[in-house]
Amino acid sequence: MKIDRLIGIIMILLQKDKVTAPELAERFEVSRRTINRDIDDICKAGIPIITVQGSKGGISISDSYKIDKALLNNDELQAVFSGLKGIDSISKNSYLTRMTEKLSSRQNHIEIDNTIIIDLASHYQKPLTQKIEFIKTAIQHRQCISFQYYYIKGEGIRQIEPYHLIFRWSSWYVFGYCLDREAYRLFKLNRLWNICFLEKSFTLRKIPEQALQFDDYFSSGSIHLKALFSPSEKYRLIEEYGVDSYDITDTGELLLERDFVSYENMRSWIFSFGDKVAVIEPVQLLEDRRRQAENIIKSENIRNT
């Protein structure tokens, strides 16, 4: 795209004292005439370009306009690169490579520190990357999308105006205005499939501040859980809720009390502990556990007869 080429030319000129039109033409695989038009466009944008004819001539930006790369120190640059590496893990394009090329020059090469490694991918890497790229395009072009969504109560088609992609608690989500529910919703990417564009665009809504409080979708609720966990499950409680999330009882069991925003999420989480947890409240969850145990026994008896 032309805009990418213009930005690339500007970055090269900021890093080098002088460059020739043939060098730029070769670098961007376009004609010299195209480069000359690009230089004119850059000048029209207010960036002072100086061209010098002759064997020692070339194109440069006025020294008064140059930006010193030292505006970002090494630690700040490495933080940017670490973030870009994380984005690269779920992107079909390498933003890190492009940024490094723009900030590096033959005289001043940037060494990337690999101390911090961020990987935002999942077990479903290819479809996840495709979904993210698809939704990014929809957000940029303000295009409504439709998809098949699977959730605890079943499945159905959802149509939304997409606004944000969110990574939270090891999962990706799309936040948007659900045309079916006429409300803002958060949808987990691993639960949505058969995504497609709708033949209608949307005008940006003024999103209420409360709808953008994404913490409310993941924490703080009115369903109170009180349960005793086996000491063997301490690592899971610490991993998910911290070292101060439980009390140790006289018997050595771990007492956890916590509010959940969703009963189904709480139920799935508790059931994942099997016989390593004893539910005290809510009563509904205790009854669900008993029902599940009875159903398992019945199912096993039928299979063994």
Coordinates of C-alpha atoms in Angstrom, one line a residue:
M1 CA 0.0 0.0 0.0
K2 CA 1.2 3.5 -0.8
I3 CA 0.8 4.8 2.8
D4 CA 3.0 1.9 4.1
R5 CA 5.6 2.9 1.4
L6 CA 5.5 6.6 2.4
I7 CA 6.0 5.7 6.1
G8 CA 8.8 3.4 5.2
I9 CA 10.6 6.1 3.1
I10 CA 10.2 8.6 6.0
M11 CA 11.7 6.1 8.5
I12 CA 14.7 5.4 6.2
L13 CA 15.3 9.1 5.8
L14 CA 15.2 9.6 9.6
Q15 CA 17.8 6.9 10.1
K16 CA 20.2 7.8 7.2
D17 CA 21.9 11.0 6.4
K18 CA 21.2 10.6 2.7
V19 CA 19.7 8.0 0.3
T20 CA 19.3 8.0 -3.5
A21 CA 16.1 7.6 -5.4
P22 CA 17.4 4.4 -7.2
E23 CA 18.1 2.9 -3.7
L24 CA 14.6 3.6 -2.6
A25 CA 13.1 2.3 -5.8
E26 CA 15.0 -1.0 -5.4
R27 CA 14.1 -1.2 -1.7
F28 CA 10.3 -0.8 -2.3
E29 CA 10.3 -2.5 -5.7
V30 CA 8.7 0.4 -7.6
S31 CA 9.9 2.7 -10.4
R32 CA 12.1 5.8 -9.8
R33 CA 9.2 7.9 -11.0
T34 CA 7.0 6.5 -8.3
I35 CA 9.6 7.4 -5.7
N36 CA 9.8 11.0 -7.0
R37 CA 6.0 11.3 -6.7
D38 CA 6.2 9.9 -3.2
I39 CA 8.9 12.5 -2.2
D40 CA 6.5 15.2 -3.5
D41 CA 3.7 13.8 -1.4
I42 CA 5.9 13.8 1.7
C43 CA 6.9 17.4 1.0
K44 CA 3.2 18.4 0.7
A45 CA 2.6 16.8 4.1
G46 CA 5.0 19.3 5.6
I47 CA 8.2 17.3 6.0
P48 CA 11.2 19.3 4.7
I49 CA 12.9 17.1 2.1
I50 CA 16.2 18.2 0.6
T51 CA 17.3 16.8 -2.8
V52 CA 20.9 17.3 -4.1
Q53 CA 21.8 16.4 -7.7
G54 CA 25.0 14.9 -8.9
S55 CA 27.3 12.0 -8.1
K56 CA 27.4 12.9 -4.4
G57 CA 23.8 13.9 -4.3
G58 CA 20.7 12.2 -2.8
I59 CA 17.6 12.7 -0.7
S60 CA 17.6 13.7 2.9
I61 CA 15.4 15.3 5.6
S62 CA 16.4 18.7 7.0
D63 CA 18.5 18.3 10.2
S64 CA 16.1 20.6 12.0
Y65 CA 13.3 17.9 11.5
K66 CA 15.3 14.8 12.4
I67 CA 14.1 12.6 15.3
D68 CA 16.8 11.0 17.4
K69 CA 16.1 7.3 18.1
A70 CA 17.5 8.1 21.6
L71 CA 14.0 9.5 22.4
L72 CA 13.4 5.9 23.5
N73 CA 16.1 4.4 25.6
N74 CA 17.1 0.7 25.3
D75 CA 14.8 -0.5 28.1
E76 CA 11.8 1.2 26.5
L77 CA 12.7 -0.1 23.0
Q78 CA 13.0 -3.7 24.4
A79 CA 9.6 -3.3 26.1
V80 CA 8.1 -2.3 22.8
F81 CA 9.8 -5.3 21.1
S82 CA 8.5 -7.7 23.7
G83 CA 5.0 -6.5 23.1
L84 CA 5.4 -6.9 19.3
K85 CA 6.7 -10.4 19.8
G86 CA 3.6 -11.3 21.6
I87 CA 1.4 -9.8 18.9
D88 CA 3.5 -11.7 16.3
S89 CA 2.5 -15.0 18.0
I90 CA -1.1 -14.5 16.8
S91 CA -0.5 -12.5 13.6
K92 CA 0.1 -13.7 10.1
N93 CA 2.5 -10.7 9.7
S94 CA 5.6 -10.0 11.7
Y95 CA 5.3 -6.5 13.2
L96 CA 8.6 -7.0 15.1
T97 CA 10.5 -7.5 11.8
R98 CA 8.9 -4.4 10.2
M99 CA 9.5 -2.2 13.3
T100 CA 13.1 -3.4 13.6
E101 CA 13.8 -2.6 10.0
K102 CA 12.3 0.9 10.4
L103 CA 14.4 1.7 13.5
S104 CA 17.6 0.0 12.5
S105 CA 20.1 1.2 9.9
R106 CA 23.3 -0.2 8.6
Q107 CA 25.3 2.0 11.0
N108 CA 23.1 1.4 14.0
H109 CA 21.7 -2.1 14.4
I110 CA 19.3 -2.9 17.2
E111 CA 19.9 -6.1 19.2
I112 CA 16.6 -7.6 20.5
D113 CA 16.7 -8.9 24.0
N114 CA 15.0 -12.3 24.3
T115 CA 14.8 -12.3 28.1
I116 CA 11.0 -11.9 28.0
I117 CA 9.0 -14.2 25.7
I118 CA 5.3 -13.5 25.3
D119 CA 3.2 -16.1 23.4
L120 CA -0.5 -15.3 23.0
A121 CA -1.3 -18.3 20.8
S122 CA -3.5 -21.3 21.8
H123 CA -4.0 -24.9 20.8
Y124 CA -6.1 -23.6 17.9
Q125 CA -3.4 -21.4 16.5
K126 CA -4.3 -21.3 12.8
P127 CA -8.1 -20.7 13.3
L128 CA -7.4 -18.3 16.1
T129 CA -5.1 -16.2 14.0
Q130 CA -7.6 -16.2 11.2
K131 CA -10.4 -15.0 13.5
I132 CA -8.3 -12.2 14.9
E133 CA -7.3 -11.0 11.5
F134 CA -10.9 -11.2 10.3
I135 CA -12.2 -9.3 13.3
K136 CA -9.5 -6.7 13.0
T137 CA -10.5 -6.0 9.5
A138 CA -14.2 -5.8 10.5
I139 CA -13.3 -3.3 13.3
Q140 CA -11.2 -1.1 11.0
H141 CA -13.9 -1.0 8.2
R142 CA -16.8 -0.9 10.7
Q143 CA -18.4 -4.0 9.2
C144 CA -21.0 -6.0 11.1
I145 CA -20.1 -9.7 11.5
S146 CA -22.0 -12.9 12.1
F147 CA -20.9 -16.2 13.7
Q148 CA -22.1 -19.4 15.2
Y149 CA -21.6 -19.2 19.0
Y150 CA -21.5 -22.1 21.5
Y151 CA -22.3 -21.5 25.2
I152 CA -23.5 -23.3 28.3
K153 CA -27.2 -23.2 27.2
G154 CA -26.6 -24.3 23.7
E155 CA -25.7 -22.6 20.5
G156 CA -27.0 -19.9 18.1
I157 CA -26.2 -17.3 15.5
R158 CA -25.0 -14.0 16.8
Q159 CA -24.7 -10.7 14.8
I160 CA -22.6 -7.9 16.3
E161 CA -20.9 -4.6 15.7
P162 CA -17.3 -5.4 16.7
Y163 CA -15.4 -2.8 18.7
H164 CA -12.5 -4.4 20.6
L165 CA -10.3 -7.5 20.6
I166 CA -9.4 -8.4 24.2
F167 CA -6.9 -10.9 25.7
R168 CA -7.7 -11.8 29.2
W169 CA -6.9 -14.8 31.4
S170 CA -5.3 -16.8 28.6
S171 CA -8.2 -16.4 26.2
W172 CA -9.2 -14.0 23.4
Y173 CA -12.5 -12.2 23.3
V174 CA -14.3 -9.8 20.9
F175 CA -16.3 -7.0 22.5
G176 CA -19.2 -5.5 20.5
Y177 CA -22.8 -4.5 20.3
C178 CA -25.0 -7.6 19.9
L179 CA -27.7 -6.8 17.4
D180 CA -29.8 -9.8 18.6
R181 CA -29.7 -8.8 22.3
E182 CA -29.5 -5.1 21.7
A183 CA -26.7 -4.8 24.3
Y184 CA -23.0 -4.9 24.6
R185 CA -21.5 -8.4 25.0
L186 CA -18.2 -10.2 25.2
F187 CA -17.7 -13.3 23.1
K188 CA -14.9 -15.9 23.5
L189 CA -13.1 -16.5 20.2
N190 CA -12.6 -20.2 20.8
R191 CA -16.4 -20.6 21.1
L192 CA -17.3 -18.8 17.9
W193 CA -17.0 -20.4 14.4
N194 CA -18.2 -19.9 10.9
I195 CA -17.5 -16.2 11.1
C196 CA -18.5 -14.0 8.1
F197 CA -19.2 -10.4 7.1
L198 CA -22.7 -9.0 7.0
E199 CA -23.7 -6.8 4.1
K200 CA -24.0 -3.8 6.4
S201 CA -21.7 -1.4 8.0
F202 CA -22.2 0.4 11.3
T203 CA -21.7 3.9 12.8
L204 CA -19.6 4.0 16.0
R205 CA -21.8 4.1 19.0
K206 CA -20.9 6.1 22.1
I207 CA -20.2 3.1 24.4
P208 CA -21.2 3.7 28.1
E209 CA -18.3 3.8 30.4
Q210 CA -19.8 0.9 32.5
A211 CA -19.9 -1.3 29.4
L212 CA -16.1 -0.8 29.0
Q213 CA -15.4 -2.0 32.6
F214 CA -14.2 -5.4 31.4
D215 CA -13.3 -6.5 34.9
D216 CA -17.0 -6.8 35.6
Y217 CA -17.2 -9.6 33.0
F218 CA -14.6 -11.7 34.8
S219 CA -14.9 -10.9 38.5
S220 CA -17.1 -9.5 41.3
G221 CA -20.5 -11.0 41.4
S222 CA -23.4 -11.8 43.7
I223 CA -23.2 -15.6 43.8
H224 CA -21.2 -16.6 46.9
L225 CA -19.1 -19.7 47.0
K226 CA -17.9 -21.3 50.2
A227 CA -16.0 -24.6 49.8
L228 CA -13.2 -26.7 51.4
F229 CA -10.4 -27.8 49.1
S230 CA -7.8 -30.6 49.6
P231 CA -4.3 -29.3 50.4
S232 CA -3.1 -30.9 47.2
E233 CA -5.1 -28.1 45.3
K234 CA -3.3 -25.2 47.0
Y235 CA -1.3 -24.5 43.8
R236 CA -4.5 -24.0 41.8
L237 CA -6.1 -21.6 44.3
I238 CA -2.8 -19.6 44.4
E239 CA -2.5 -19.7 40.6
E240 CA -6.0 -18.3 40.1
Y241 CA -6.7 -16.2 43.1
G242 CA -3.5 -15.6 45.0
V243 CA -1.8 -16.7 48.2
D244 CA -4.3 -14.8 50.4
S245 CA -7.4 -16.3 48.8
Y246 CA -8.0 -19.1 51.3
D247 CA -7.8 -19.9 55.0
I248 CA -6.2 -23.1 56.4
T249 CA -8.6 -25.0 58.7
D250 CA -7.7 -27.0 61.8
T251 CA -7.9 -30.2 59.6
G252 CA -5.5 -28.7 57.1
E253 CA -8.2 -28.2 54.4
L254 CA -8.3 -24.9 52.5
L255 CA -11.4 -22.8 53.0
L256 CA -12.2 -20.5 50.0
E257 CA -15.0 -17.9 50.0
R258 CA -15.5 -15.9 46.9
D259 CA -18.2 -14.2 44.8
F260 CA -18.8 -15.2 41.2
V261 CA -20.5 -13.3 38.5
S262 CA -21.7 -16.4 36.7
Y263 CA -23.2 -19.6 38.3
E264 CA -22.2 -21.6 35.2
N265 CA -18.6 -20.5 35.4
M266 CA -18.4 -21.3 39.1
R267 CA -20.1 -24.7 38.5
S268 CA -17.6 -25.6 35.8
W269 CA -14.6 -24.5 37.9
I270 CA -15.7 -26.5 41.0
F271 CA -16.5 -29.6 39.0
S272 CA -13.0 -29.6 37.6
F273 CA -11.7 -30.4 41.1
G274 CA -13.5 -33.7 41.3
D275 CA -13.4 -35.2 44.8
K276 CA -10.8 -32.7 45.9
V277 CA -13.4 -30.1 47.0
A278 CA -16.5 -30.2 49.3
V279 CA -19.1 -27.5 48.6
I280 CA -20.7 -25.8 51.6
E281 CA -22.7 -23.1 49.7
P282 CA -24.6 -22.3 47.6
V283 CA -27.0 -25.1 48.1
Q284 CA -27.8 -25.3 44.4
L285 CA -24.2 -26.1 43.6
L286 CA -24.1 -28.8 46.3
E287 CA -27.2 -30.4 44.8
D288 CA -25.8 -30.2 41.3
R289 CA -22.7 -32.1 42.5
R290 CA -24.8 -34.8 44.1
R291 CA -26.9 -35.2 41.0
Q292 CA -23.8 -35.5 38.8
A293 CA -22.3 -38.2 41.1
E294 CA -25.6 -40.1 41.0
N295 CA -25.7 -39.9 37.2
I296 CA -22.2 -41.1 36.9
I297 CA -22.9 -44.1 39.0
K298 CA -26.0 -44.9 37.0
S299 CA -24.2 -44.5 33.7
E300 CA -21.4 -46.8 34.9
N301 CA -23.8 -49.4 36.1
I302 CA -25.7 -49.5 32.8
R303 CA -22.4 -49.8 30.8
N304 CA -21.3 -52.7 33.0
T305 CA -24.5 -54.7 32.8

